[in-house]
Each structure stands twice: as C-alpha cells, then as structure tokens.
Amino acid sequence: MTAASKTRRVAATVAAATLSLAGVMAGQVAHAANDVLDPSTELFANPESTTLEAAQGLTGQARADAQLLGSFPSADWFTKGTPLEVEAAVAEVVASADATDEVPVLVAYNVPFRDCAQYSAGGATSVEEYKGWIDGFAAGIGTSDATVILEPDGLGIIPHYTTLDGNTEWCQPEELDADTAAAERFEMLNYAVDALAALPNTATYLDGTHSGWLGVGEITDRLIKAGVEDADGFFLNASNYVATERLQKYGTWISDCIHLSQGSRWEPSWCASQYYPANPSDLSTWGQSDAAYDKAYADTSMTRNPAEQAHFVIDTSRNGQGSWTPPAGFLNPLDWCNPPGRGAGLTPTTDTGNALIDAYLWIKVPGESDGSCYRGSSAPHPGDQTADPAAGQWFPEQARELIALANPPIAAPTCHVSYTVHGSWREGFNTQIWIKNTGTEPVNGWELEWAFHEKETIQNLWSGSATQQGAYVEVDNLSWNRTIKPGQQITLGFIGETNGSPVTEPWLFTLNGAGCTSD
C-alpha cells in the first residue's frame, strides 16, 4: 500500500473523531506524564518504518544492514502535511503500537524556519498554520500512549534570538520580523506543549541541544520560556554524536538548573556548565561543575528531588564512538553532517538505571543521512568526491559503519526467513515460510513474529501454532520442531485470506525477539 492510500484510509476512520476528541482535550488540565516511560516500558519498532522501506530497494549487505537497524525501535518523524493529514499519519502509527502494547516515539518537526532553512529546511509557513498542525498531531494520538520529541533544534536554533549574554545569534532570516520572530517561536512551542500535555498518556520532551553546543544556563532559560514545567522534560543529542557519559552530566545539570531557577531566587545565568568551572574538553574536570551544583542547593536550602525535576531522554542512535574530531586542514568540517567513523550507541531502552533519564532512544533514524554534504568537509577532498544523500535519505555506507563500529556491539542476525506466496485467488493465498538458523548455537524453542501490511488473516497454519491480533502474527513452535540446529532450516505454511486487500510480503521478521534477514 502506498503512503498516500494509507493516509486516505486512516483519514476516513479518524476524521469523525477529531471534533469530539478536541472537546475532551479542552476540558483537561495540562500535566506531565513521566509514568509513560518507566523501566518496564516496551518501545515500538514500526514494521513499516522508513528503514525497512529502504531495505526493499537494497540487496546483499546493505539490505541486511537496513533490516538489522529496522529491527530496533526508532522514532517516526512527522514533518509536513495538513492538520488532517498529520492526524491520520500519527493515528496509524499509534494504532500499530497499541496493537503490540508498546509505546511509539513520535517526532514533531514542522516549526516554521526549522533548521534555519539549512539542510532540513521546511516547516509550516505561519504561527497559525503550525498551531493547526499541532492540533492535528495531538488528535492523532488521542488517549493512546505516546512519547513526543518536540521540534529538534527548536530551541537550539531560534530566528533572531538574543542570548543571555546579549548576543544576537546567527540565524537571522530576512523574511522574518526581527522584533517578533523569537517570541513567536516560544509562542508556538508553548502551544504545542499545552496541546500535548492535555493528552492523558503522552510524554513530551523539548529540545535540550547537547553538551557540545549551548551552555547549561542558556538552554535552561530557553526551556523555561518554552514551557518545560508543563512538559515531561527535554531531549538531548538529537541527530548528533556526543558521547552518552557527557550527556548524562549535561542533562543532570540542566535538570538541576531548571529546578533551582523555578524553586528559588536562582537565575539560569548563574548555573555551572560544561564550560565553567569545568573544561569542556577535559571530562575529568566536570566534577567541578557537579560541586558547584551541590553548593547551589546548599545556598538555596533546596533539595534535589527527581520526582519533581524535569526528566530527559538521550538520543544514542549514532554516539557509540562519540563526536568526530576533524583532522588538520579541514577549513569547514561540518562535523555534525555525516561524520566518518561513527558507530551506533546504546540500543533503545527505558531501563536506564537513572531516576532523571527516562530513556535512551534512537531519535535520529540511524542510517538516514544528515544532508547532502561531503563527509567531513564543505567541499570534496581526495577519496570523497560524491555528495552524501539528501537529509532523511538512506545512506548505506553510513549504516554499515554504524553497525560495524557500534559501541556496545550490535550482534549480527542469526536467522534468515524466506517468505514465498505459492499462489493466490480472489479471497485467499497460499504461503510457505522457511526459517534458517544462521548462527552458531541451536535454537531451542522459537517464536516467529511479523506484521502484515494490509488486511490479510491466517485461516489455516501448519507446523506451528499461530495467534493474530490485527496485522500482527505470532507463530510458536510445536513439540517436534522446537529445535533448529546451526545451519538447519525448517518450514511452515498457511492458507491466508486477503479480505479484499493485495497480497504483500512483510518487511520484518523476528525470531525470539531478534531481527532476521529476509529475501
């Protein structure tokens, strides 16, 4: 099914509910929902993600890499459309996540002049258009569980913004009124926070940049202006490469700075940061800023309380090797745009072991390009004469590096699935599935899972025990075929009913929860 036809189908089912849902929202008080992400939360891996879609046009190692990365939960990005269109698109993802009792991560990325019209240019054309789009986005979530990453770079890059130290930042579009542009950005983000906070089961996080960018006081001031007190907190490192240990400290300092600034006479500009008293390039000095916060709490007679403080999530999609240090001679390194030699970081989880960190997420979809730049330079260098794919397009070479250099390592798939439709008729089809153990250890007991694209249902399955909920299918072994030895393959099959939809091949198969390669 094409994206357009999916949108039309979902739009028809959700449009009627929009007005009634909006009425419910209007009567609710904005509140934070930190319990949406707890250590037991299962994050949603979309079986129709852009990663798995990219895999359909690839072969060999590149296809296997996309399938492997697509087997992990990553965010679904929403970047355009009318209010009705974004409502339908969000509702489709949320409904799929509901069917698996998992929580989707949704990125709202449509603020006017996003990325200051650089590689990821686009967005709504006015304040009112953006507010309408956010209303549609929120209506698509409704009462379902969801986590929203609200506008990456939305607080890091603000048009015509004056910092705490009185400097006007570089983003100064001529099309915008310099006197109102920054205020409008905060107006839109506050509106979005309120709309999402009114939902009963949605956690919302604002842009907290990263420790290689804004100082703690500067981003704290912006977060407060954007309404962080009504959100669940902030996100760090979206689409960047900073090491997790640096972000853990940076995020903790921001949470402390917000807490101090909102709970006492403290001012954000007084907050210690990675720049002072710490030395940003020497992690061993960052304890000096830790000590400065201890003193600030003592001076204000306040006490840290993770239950009251802003929480945060960290994008670990590409930070396994940390940030790239350009070699000498790169005049304009663009170290944020597809830097070479990077690896994936921690795989997504809500079990962080830290009361302030709600999750490690893959916000930026690993394997998708940052922009049509040259790897590590603003102009071609020897050995690198081809521009990278446009922002958001699949980048096979980068995907390979992210897997090969992942830290912690990402295990290679140990299963391969072949899915063959032997025949179809008006209302049915006949399918055979082969499962091969490509690992070195026997599989003792198996559970194969996949999701249909359309309305297909299993009517009669042999060599396994099947259950189906909506599009999602789970097949468990029988007593006689529970073991699959290394190099061995087993087969099963089923008669399916089309229910009026085309017969298609699933994009993702998992065996005992781990992704398999497939033909």
Short mmCIF file of C-alpha atoms in Angstrom, two decimals:
data_model
loop_
_atom_site.label_atom_id
_atom_site.label_comp_id
_atom_site.label_asym_id
_atom_site.label_seq_id
_atom_site.Cartn_x
_atom_site.Cartn_y
_atom_site.Cartn_z
CA MET A 1 0.00 0.00 0.00
CA THR A 2 1.34 3.44 -0.86
CA ALA A 3 1.76 6.13 1.76
CA ALA A 4 -0.95 8.18 0.06
CA SER A 5 -3.51 5.37 0.12
CA LYS A 6 -2.67 4.63 3.77
CA THR A 7 -3.28 8.27 4.62
CA ARG A 8 -6.64 8.26 2.86
CA ARG A 9 -7.73 5.07 4.63
CA VAL A 10 -6.77 6.26 8.10
CA ALA A 11 -8.13 9.75 7.47
CA ALA A 12 -11.55 8.27 6.80
CA THR A 13 -11.54 6.46 10.14
CA VAL A 14 -10.25 9.29 12.32
CA ALA A 15 -11.78 12.42 10.82
CA ALA A 16 -15.10 11.88 12.53
CA ALA A 17 -13.44 11.64 15.93
CA THR A 18 -11.50 14.88 15.67
CA LEU A 19 -14.12 17.29 16.98
CA SER A 20 -15.20 15.11 19.89
CA LEU A 21 -11.58 14.49 20.94
CA ALA A 22 -10.81 18.20 20.74
CA GLY A 23 -13.71 18.84 23.09
CA VAL A 24 -12.36 16.35 25.60
CA MET A 25 -8.91 17.92 25.43
CA ALA A 26 -10.25 21.39 26.02
CA GLY A 27 -11.62 20.36 29.39
CA GLN A 28 -8.41 18.78 30.64
CA VAL A 29 -5.68 20.44 32.64
CA ALA A 30 -2.14 20.22 31.27
CA HIS A 31 0.01 17.83 33.24
CA ALA A 32 3.23 15.92 32.94
CA ALA A 33 3.15 12.16 32.34
CA ASN A 34 6.51 10.88 33.49
CA ASP A 35 4.99 7.43 34.01
CA VAL A 36 4.53 6.95 30.24
CA LEU A 37 8.16 5.84 30.12
CA ASP A 38 9.15 3.64 33.02
CA PRO A 39 11.77 0.87 33.23
CA SER A 40 9.27 -1.76 32.08
CA THR A 41 8.01 0.15 29.04
CA GLU A 42 8.40 -1.61 25.70
CA LEU A 43 9.26 0.77 22.85
CA PHE A 44 7.62 0.33 19.45
CA ALA A 45 9.61 -0.87 16.43
CA ASN A 46 7.47 0.11 13.46
CA PRO A 47 7.21 -2.79 10.97
CA GLU A 48 6.62 -0.20 8.24
CA SER A 49 9.41 2.19 9.22
CA THR A 50 11.37 4.24 6.71
CA THR A 51 14.35 1.99 7.49
CA LEU A 52 12.53 -1.18 6.46
CA GLU A 53 11.06 0.63 3.48
CA ALA A 54 14.59 1.50 2.37
CA ALA A 55 15.59 -2.16 2.73
CA GLN A 56 13.13 -3.13 -0.01
CA GLY A 57 15.26 -1.37 -2.60
CA LEU A 58 18.57 -2.80 -1.40
CA THR A 59 20.41 -6.08 -1.86
CA GLY A 60 23.17 -8.02 -0.13
CA GLN A 61 24.90 -6.50 2.89
CA ALA A 62 23.13 -3.15 2.50
CA ARG A 63 19.73 -4.86 2.71
CA ALA A 64 20.79 -6.92 5.73
CA ASP A 65 22.07 -3.77 7.47
CA ALA A 66 18.79 -1.92 6.96
CA GLN A 67 16.82 -4.92 8.20
CA LEU A 68 19.00 -5.18 11.30
CA LEU A 69 18.70 -1.49 12.17
CA GLY A 70 14.98 -1.63 11.46
CA SER A 71 14.51 -4.41 14.00
CA PHE A 72 15.20 -1.91 16.81
CA PRO A 73 12.73 0.78 17.94
CA SER A 74 13.44 4.15 16.38
CA ALA A 75 11.41 7.33 16.11
CA ASP A 76 8.80 8.05 13.47
CA TRP A 77 9.20 11.58 12.09
CA PHE A 78 6.31 13.80 11.02
CA THR A 79 7.50 16.77 9.01
CA LYS A 80 4.68 18.15 6.86
CA GLY A 81 1.05 17.90 5.81
CA THR A 82 -2.28 19.46 6.62
CA PRO A 83 -3.77 19.01 10.11
CA LEU A 84 -5.95 16.18 8.82
CA GLU A 85 -3.04 14.51 7.04
CA VAL A 86 -0.74 14.57 10.06
CA GLU A 87 -3.60 13.40 12.28
CA ALA A 88 -4.11 10.40 10.03
CA ALA A 89 -0.41 9.59 9.79
CA VAL A 90 0.12 9.82 13.55
CA ALA A 91 -3.04 7.81 14.23
CA GLU A 92 -1.78 4.99 12.01
CA VAL A 93 1.49 4.64 13.88
CA VAL A 94 -0.19 4.95 17.26
CA ALA A 95 -2.77 2.30 16.36
CA SER A 96 0.00 -0.10 15.31
CA ALA A 97 1.82 0.48 18.58
CA ASP A 98 -1.42 -0.05 20.52
CA ALA A 99 -1.83 -3.44 18.89
CA THR A 100 1.52 -4.56 20.33
CA ASP A 101 1.07 -2.81 23.71
CA GLU A 102 4.21 -0.77 23.01
CA VAL A 103 4.97 2.96 23.15
CA PRO A 104 5.86 4.79 19.92
CA VAL A 105 8.34 7.65 19.77
CA LEU A 106 6.96 10.40 17.54
CA VAL A 107 8.97 13.39 16.33
CA ALA A 108 7.06 16.60 15.60
CA TYR A 109 9.29 18.52 13.19
CA ASN A 110 7.35 21.20 11.38
CA VAL A 111 8.02 24.53 13.13
CA PRO A 112 8.45 27.46 10.70
CA PHE A 113 12.05 28.05 9.66
CA ARG A 114 13.20 24.78 11.18
CA ASP A 115 16.97 24.31 10.89
CA CYS A 116 17.06 27.98 9.84
CA ALA A 117 16.39 26.86 6.23
CA GLN A 118 19.56 24.75 6.04
CA TYR A 119 19.81 21.04 5.09
CA SER A 120 16.49 20.15 6.77
CA ALA A 121 14.63 23.27 5.64
CA GLY A 122 10.85 23.29 5.63
CA GLY A 123 8.08 23.55 8.14
CA ALA A 124 4.80 25.40 8.48
CA THR A 125 4.53 28.83 6.93
CA SER A 126 2.99 30.73 9.85
CA VAL A 127 2.24 30.61 13.55
CA GLU A 128 -1.42 29.81 12.97
CA GLU A 129 -0.63 27.09 10.45
CA TYR A 130 1.73 25.47 12.93
CA LYS A 131 -0.83 25.58 15.72
CA GLY A 132 -3.36 23.88 13.48
CA TRP A 133 -0.81 21.24 12.54
CA ILE A 134 -0.05 20.56 16.21
CA ASP A 135 -3.76 20.21 16.90
CA GLY A 136 -3.92 17.54 14.22
CA PHE A 137 -0.81 15.84 15.58
CA ALA A 138 -2.30 15.72 19.09
CA ALA A 139 -5.65 14.47 17.80
CA GLY A 140 -3.85 11.59 16.09
CA ILE A 141 -2.51 10.44 19.46
CA GLY A 142 -5.73 10.86 21.42
CA THR A 143 -5.82 8.77 24.57
CA SER A 144 -3.14 6.29 23.44
CA ASP A 145 0.35 6.00 24.90
CA ALA A 146 2.98 8.03 23.06
CA THR A 147 6.27 9.83 23.54
CA VAL A 148 6.75 13.05 21.58
CA ILE A 149 10.09 14.61 20.69
CA LEU A 150 9.03 18.19 20.07
CA GLU A 151 10.95 20.06 17.38
CA PRO A 152 14.62 19.02 17.20
CA ASP A 153 16.77 22.19 17.05
CA GLY A 154 13.63 24.11 18.04
CA LEU A 155 15.42 25.74 20.97
CA GLY A 156 18.97 25.42 19.71
CA ILE A 157 18.29 27.48 16.57
CA ILE A 158 15.85 30.34 17.15
CA PRO A 159 15.49 33.05 14.49
CA HIS A 160 16.66 36.50 15.58
CA TYR A 161 17.33 35.36 19.13
CA THR A 162 19.32 37.31 21.69
CA THR A 163 21.20 35.16 24.19
CA LEU A 164 21.55 35.70 27.93
CA ASP A 165 24.84 37.48 27.36
CA GLY A 166 23.25 39.90 24.87
CA ASN A 167 24.50 38.43 21.60
CA THR A 168 22.25 38.03 18.56
CA GLU A 169 22.57 34.53 17.17
CA TRP A 170 23.49 33.69 13.58
CA CYS A 171 20.03 32.63 12.37
CA GLN A 172 18.59 35.89 11.02
CA PRO A 173 16.19 35.20 8.10
CA GLU A 174 15.33 38.38 6.22
CA GLU A 175 11.75 37.15 5.71
CA LEU A 176 11.00 37.29 9.44
CA ASP A 177 10.40 40.30 11.63
CA ALA A 178 13.44 40.55 13.88
CA ASP A 179 11.33 42.10 16.65
CA THR A 180 8.81 39.23 16.87
CA ALA A 181 10.45 36.09 15.43
CA ALA A 182 11.91 34.76 18.69
CA ALA A 183 8.74 35.45 20.67
CA GLU A 184 6.71 33.61 18.03
CA ARG A 185 8.97 30.56 18.35
CA PHE A 186 8.27 30.41 22.09
CA GLU A 187 4.56 31.03 21.49
CA MET A 188 4.40 28.03 19.16
CA LEU A 189 6.36 25.71 21.43
CA ASN A 190 4.25 26.66 24.45
CA TYR A 191 1.13 25.99 22.42
CA ALA A 192 2.44 22.58 21.40
CA VAL A 193 3.43 21.68 24.96
CA ASP A 194 -0.03 22.59 26.23
CA ALA A 195 -1.79 20.66 23.45
CA LEU A 196 0.27 17.53 24.10
CA ALA A 197 0.19 17.84 27.90
CA ALA A 198 -3.61 17.83 27.72
CA LEU A 199 -3.45 14.25 26.42
CA PRO A 200 -3.73 11.69 29.23
CA ASN A 201 -0.97 9.30 28.14
CA THR A 202 1.58 11.35 26.24
CA ALA A 203 5.09 12.25 27.42
CA THR A 204 6.55 15.36 25.77
CA TYR A 205 10.20 16.43 25.62
CA LEU A 206 11.58 19.78 24.43
CA ASP A 207 14.90 20.42 22.70
CA GLY A 208 17.80 20.47 25.17
CA THR A 209 20.54 20.57 22.47
CA HIS A 210 23.74 18.78 23.63
CA SER A 211 26.88 19.37 25.64
CA GLY A 212 28.90 20.44 22.62
CA TRP A 213 26.51 23.31 21.99
CA LEU A 214 24.70 25.61 24.43
CA GLY A 215 25.79 26.19 27.99
CA VAL A 216 23.52 24.93 30.77
CA GLY A 217 22.21 28.36 31.77
CA GLU A 218 21.41 29.35 28.19
CA ILE A 219 19.40 26.22 27.34
CA THR A 220 17.72 26.27 30.76
CA ASP A 221 16.46 29.80 30.14
CA ARG A 222 15.08 28.75 26.75
CA LEU A 223 13.45 25.61 28.14
CA ILE A 224 11.68 27.60 30.84
CA LYS A 225 10.43 30.11 28.25
CA ALA A 226 9.19 27.21 26.08
CA GLY A 227 7.07 25.74 28.90
CA VAL A 228 9.19 22.88 30.19
CA GLU A 229 7.32 22.95 33.51
CA ASP A 230 4.25 21.61 31.66
CA ALA A 231 6.23 19.05 29.67
CA ASP A 232 7.95 15.91 30.92
CA GLY A 233 11.37 17.37 30.29
CA PHE A 234 13.81 17.64 27.43
CA PHE A 235 15.76 15.56 24.91
CA LEU A 236 19.48 15.67 24.20
CA ASN A 237 21.72 14.91 21.24
CA ALA A 238 19.02 14.52 18.57
CA SER A 239 20.78 13.80 15.28
CA ASN A 240 24.18 14.27 16.90
CA TYR A 241 27.12 12.23 18.12
CA VAL A 242 28.09 13.35 21.62
CA ALA A 243 29.10 10.53 23.98
CA THR A 244 26.49 9.34 26.47
CA GLU A 245 28.60 9.98 29.59
CA ARG A 246 28.87 13.66 28.71
CA LEU A 247 25.16 13.92 28.06
CA GLN A 248 24.28 12.26 31.35
CA LYS A 249 26.09 15.00 33.25
CA TYR A 250 24.87 17.78 30.98
CA GLY A 251 21.25 16.67 31.31
CA THR A 252 21.53 16.36 35.07
CA TRP A 253 22.90 19.90 35.31
CA ILE A 254 20.05 21.24 33.15
CA SER A 255 17.51 19.47 35.34
CA ASP A 256 19.16 20.92 38.46
CA CYS A 257 19.36 24.39 36.90
CA ILE A 258 15.66 24.34 35.98
CA HIS A 259 14.79 23.13 39.49
CA LEU A 260 16.85 25.80 41.19
CA SER A 261 15.58 28.56 38.88
CA GLN A 262 11.92 27.69 39.34
CA GLY A 263 12.10 26.90 43.04
CA SER A 264 14.14 29.80 44.41
CA ARG A 265 15.66 33.18 43.62
CA TRP A 266 18.26 31.41 41.50
CA GLU A 267 18.85 32.64 37.93
CA PRO A 268 19.73 30.36 34.97
CA SER A 269 22.73 32.56 34.15
CA TRP A 270 24.28 31.57 37.49
CA CYS A 271 24.29 27.85 36.65
CA ALA A 272 27.56 25.97 36.25
CA SER A 273 28.06 24.18 32.95
CA GLN A 274 30.40 22.20 30.75
CA TYR A 275 32.15 25.50 30.01
CA TYR A 276 32.67 26.76 33.56
CA PRO A 277 34.00 25.84 36.04
CA ALA A 278 34.52 22.65 34.04
CA ASN A 279 36.73 22.49 30.98
CA PRO A 280 34.62 21.27 28.03
CA SER A 281 37.47 19.29 26.50
CA ASP A 282 38.56 17.60 29.75
CA LEU A 283 35.87 15.33 31.21
CA SER A 284 37.94 14.83 34.35
CA THR A 285 37.19 18.48 35.31
CA TRP A 286 33.41 18.12 35.08
CA GLY A 287 33.25 17.20 38.75
CA GLN A 288 33.92 20.88 39.43
CA SER A 289 30.51 21.73 37.97
CA ASP A 290 28.96 18.89 39.97
CA ALA A 291 30.37 20.53 43.11
CA ALA A 292 29.02 23.93 42.03
CA TYR A 293 25.50 22.48 41.93
CA ASP A 294 25.93 20.91 45.36
CA LYS A 295 26.82 24.37 46.65
CA ALA A 296 23.89 25.99 44.83
CA TYR A 297 21.46 23.60 46.51
CA ALA A 298 23.03 24.30 49.87
CA ASP A 299 22.91 28.08 49.31
CA THR A 300 19.23 28.00 48.34
CA SER A 301 18.26 25.46 51.05
CA MET A 302 16.71 23.33 48.32
CA THR A 303 16.97 19.54 47.93
CA ARG A 304 17.19 17.58 44.70
CA ASN A 305 14.01 15.61 44.02
CA PRO A 306 13.90 13.54 40.79
CA ALA A 307 10.14 13.13 41.16
CA GLU A 308 9.72 16.91 40.84
CA GLN A 309 12.53 17.73 38.44
CA ALA A 310 12.48 17.77 34.65
CA HIS A 311 13.47 14.39 33.23
CA PHE A 312 15.31 13.84 29.97
CA VAL A 313 15.92 11.32 27.20
CA ILE A 314 19.12 10.86 25.21
CA ASP A 315 19.49 10.08 21.50
CA THR A 316 22.05 7.25 21.32
CA SER A 317 21.45 6.35 17.67
CA ARG A 318 24.94 7.34 16.50
CA ASN A 319 27.07 8.22 19.51
CA GLY A 320 28.85 4.94 20.20
CA GLN A 321 32.19 6.42 19.16
CA GLY A 322 31.43 9.92 20.40
CA SER A 323 31.95 13.10 18.42
CA TRP A 324 34.29 13.29 15.45
CA THR A 325 37.47 15.35 15.72
CA PRO A 326 38.34 16.65 12.25
CA PRO A 327 41.97 16.24 11.20
CA ALA A 328 44.07 19.30 10.47
CA GLY A 329 43.33 21.06 7.20
CA PHE A 330 39.54 20.95 7.24
CA LEU A 331 38.57 24.60 6.88
CA ASN A 332 34.85 23.98 7.40
CA PRO A 333 34.49 20.44 8.74
CA LEU A 334 30.70 20.29 9.24
CA ASP A 335 31.38 17.76 11.98
CA TRP A 336 27.64 17.28 12.56
CA CYS A 337 26.90 16.22 8.96
CA ASN A 338 27.57 12.51 8.41
CA PRO A 339 31.00 12.49 10.08
CA PRO A 340 33.05 9.41 9.20
CA GLY A 341 33.90 6.56 11.54
CA ARG A 342 30.86 6.82 13.83
CA GLY A 343 29.03 3.90 15.43
CA ALA A 344 25.62 3.28 16.96
CA GLY A 345 25.38 3.70 20.72
CA LEU A 346 23.18 2.03 23.31
CA THR A 347 20.17 0.32 21.78
CA PRO A 348 16.84 1.87 22.79
CA THR A 349 15.67 1.13 26.33
CA THR A 350 13.67 2.68 29.14
CA ASP A 351 15.62 0.75 31.78
CA THR A 352 18.30 3.41 32.31
CA GLY A 353 19.13 2.97 36.00
CA ASN A 354 18.95 6.75 36.42
CA ALA A 355 15.95 8.46 38.02
CA LEU A 356 16.27 11.52 35.76
CA ILE A 357 16.83 9.68 32.47
CA ASP A 358 13.56 8.28 31.14
CA ALA A 359 15.07 6.51 28.13
CA TYR A 360 17.89 6.05 25.70
CA LEU A 361 16.25 6.45 22.30
CA TRP A 362 17.09 6.29 18.64
CA ILE A 363 15.57 9.66 17.74
CA LYS A 364 17.55 10.22 14.57
CA VAL A 365 16.92 7.17 12.39
CA PRO A 366 20.35 5.50 12.12
CA GLY A 367 21.32 5.04 8.50
CA GLU A 368 19.50 8.13 7.24
CA SER A 369 21.68 10.99 6.00
CA ASP A 370 22.09 14.33 7.78
CA GLY A 371 22.18 16.20 4.49
CA SER A 372 23.74 16.45 1.06
CA CYS A 373 27.15 17.45 2.38
CA TYR A 374 30.57 15.88 1.92
CA ARG A 375 31.78 13.58 4.67
CA GLY A 376 33.65 15.89 7.00
CA SER A 377 34.15 18.87 4.70
CA SER A 378 32.27 21.59 2.91
CA ALA A 379 33.96 20.71 -0.38
CA PRO A 380 35.22 17.45 -1.86
CA HIS A 381 38.50 16.07 -0.59
CA PRO A 382 40.58 13.32 -2.23
CA GLY A 383 38.81 9.99 -1.86
CA ASP A 384 35.46 11.65 -1.12
CA GLN A 385 34.17 13.15 -4.34
CA THR A 386 30.47 12.31 -4.08
CA ALA A 387 27.95 14.30 -2.07
CA ASP A 388 26.03 12.37 0.56
CA PRO A 389 22.30 11.68 0.11
CA ALA A 390 19.82 14.42 0.97
CA ALA A 391 18.65 14.76 4.57
CA GLY A 392 16.48 11.82 5.56
CA GLN A 393 17.50 9.63 2.61
CA TRP A 394 19.04 6.21 3.22
CA PHE A 395 22.86 6.19 3.36
CA PRO A 396 24.09 2.57 3.02
CA GLU A 397 27.74 3.37 3.72
CA GLN A 398 26.88 5.14 6.94
CA ALA A 399 24.55 2.32 8.01
CA ARG A 400 27.40 -0.15 7.56
CA GLU A 401 29.74 1.98 9.69
CA LEU A 402 27.16 2.43 12.44
CA ILE A 403 26.80 -1.33 12.78
CA ALA A 404 30.48 -2.20 12.36
CA LEU A 405 31.59 0.42 14.92
CA ALA A 406 28.65 0.14 17.31
CA ASN A 407 29.50 0.52 20.99
CA PRO A 408 28.20 -1.64 22.63
CA PRO A 409 28.40 -4.04 19.68
CA ILE A 410 25.24 -4.97 17.82
CA ALA A 411 25.03 -8.69 17.25
CA ALA A 412 24.63 -9.84 13.66
CA PRO A 413 21.34 -11.59 12.82
CA THR A 414 21.36 -15.33 13.45
CA CYS A 415 18.28 -16.18 11.44
CA HIS A 416 17.07 -15.88 7.86
CA VAL A 417 13.45 -16.06 6.71
CA SER A 418 12.19 -16.84 3.23
CA TYR A 419 8.53 -15.99 2.63
CA THR A 420 7.02 -17.37 -0.60
CA VAL A 421 3.45 -16.94 -1.82
CA HIS A 422 2.90 -20.03 -3.96
CA GLY A 423 -0.50 -18.96 -5.24
CA SER A 424 -3.38 -16.61 -4.72
CA TRP A 425 -7.03 -16.40 -5.68
CA ARG A 426 -9.86 -13.92 -5.27
CA GLU A 427 -10.09 -14.11 -1.47
CA GLY A 428 -7.08 -16.17 -0.44
CA PHE A 429 -3.44 -17.14 -0.84
CA ASN A 430 -1.07 -19.99 -0.02
CA THR A 431 2.25 -19.16 1.68
CA GLN A 432 5.32 -21.16 2.70
CA ILE A 433 7.91 -19.84 5.19
CA TRP A 434 11.44 -21.15 5.67
CA ILE A 435 13.34 -20.33 8.88
CA LYS A 436 17.10 -20.89 8.80
CA ASN A 437 19.43 -20.79 11.80
CA THR A 438 22.44 -18.80 10.55
CA GLY A 439 24.06 -18.66 13.98
CA THR A 440 26.45 -20.97 15.78
CA GLU A 441 24.14 -22.12 18.58
CA PRO A 442 20.98 -24.25 18.35
CA VAL A 443 17.61 -22.58 18.76
CA ASN A 444 15.70 -24.44 21.44
CA GLY A 445 12.15 -23.22 21.21
CA TRP A 446 11.15 -20.45 18.82
CA GLU A 447 8.59 -17.71 18.28
CA LEU A 448 8.37 -16.11 14.84
CA GLU A 449 6.66 -12.73 14.54
CA TRP A 450 5.73 -10.46 11.66
CA ALA A 451 3.13 -7.87 10.65
CA PHE A 452 1.04 -7.91 7.51
CA HIS A 453 0.85 -4.69 5.51
CA GLU A 454 -2.79 -5.00 4.67
CA LYS A 455 -5.84 -6.89 5.96
CA GLU A 456 -4.53 -10.42 5.46
CA THR A 457 -5.51 -13.01 8.05
CA ILE A 458 -4.31 -16.55 8.69
CA GLN A 459 -7.02 -19.17 8.27
CA ASN A 460 -5.11 -22.43 8.47
CA LEU A 461 -1.46 -22.83 9.53
CA TRP A 462 0.60 -25.99 9.75
CA SER A 463 3.88 -26.83 11.54
CA GLY A 464 3.26 -24.16 14.16
CA SER A 465 0.70 -22.55 16.46
CA ALA A 466 -0.47 -19.10 15.33
CA THR A 467 -2.16 -16.18 17.03
CA GLN A 468 -3.05 -12.93 15.28
CA GLN A 469 -4.09 -9.52 16.57
CA GLY A 470 -4.84 -7.08 13.82
CA ALA A 471 -1.88 -7.13 11.45
CA TYR A 472 0.45 -8.77 13.98
CA VAL A 473 1.14 -12.51 13.81
CA GLU A 474 2.96 -14.75 16.29
CA VAL A 475 3.79 -18.34 15.42
CA ASP A 476 5.16 -20.67 18.10
CA ASN A 477 6.90 -23.97 17.54
CA LEU A 478 5.30 -27.36 18.03
CA SER A 479 6.92 -30.01 20.20
CA TRP A 480 8.51 -31.83 17.27
CA ASN A 481 10.14 -28.80 15.57
CA ARG A 482 11.21 -26.70 18.55
CA THR A 483 14.94 -27.16 17.87
CA ILE A 484 16.71 -25.61 14.90
CA LYS A 485 20.37 -26.62 14.69
CA PRO A 486 23.04 -24.27 13.29
CA GLY A 487 22.79 -24.27 9.51
CA GLN A 488 19.43 -26.09 9.61
CA GLN A 489 16.20 -24.70 8.21
CA ILE A 490 12.63 -25.67 8.95
CA THR A 491 9.44 -24.84 7.13
CA LEU A 492 5.86 -23.98 7.94
CA GLY A 493 2.98 -22.70 5.87
CA PHE A 494 -0.52 -21.31 5.92
CA ILE A 495 -3.61 -20.53 3.95
CA GLY A 496 -4.47 -16.86 4.26
CA GLU A 497 -7.48 -14.71 3.50
CA THR A 498 -6.95 -11.40 1.72
CA ASN A 499 -10.12 -9.67 2.96
CA GLY A 500 -10.13 -7.66 -0.23
CA SER A 501 -6.53 -6.38 0.03
CA PRO A 502 -3.46 -7.16 -2.09
CA VAL A 503 -1.12 -9.95 -1.01
CA THR A 504 2.20 -8.46 0.13
CA GLU A 505 5.36 -9.70 1.81
CA PRO A 506 6.10 -8.49 5.37
CA TRP A 507 9.15 -6.28 5.77
CA LEU A 508 10.36 -7.53 9.15
CA PHE A 509 10.54 -10.94 10.78
CA THR A 510 11.81 -11.50 14.31
CA LEU A 511 12.74 -14.83 15.87
CA ASN A 512 12.60 -14.86 19.66
CA GLY A 513 12.56 -11.06 19.56
CA ALA A 514 15.66 -10.61 17.38
CA GLY A 515 15.52 -9.42 13.79
CA CYS A 516 16.11 -11.82 10.92
CA THR A 517 17.33 -11.12 7.43
CA SER A 518 14.84 -11.96 4.70
CA ASP A 519 14.77 -12.31 0.93
#
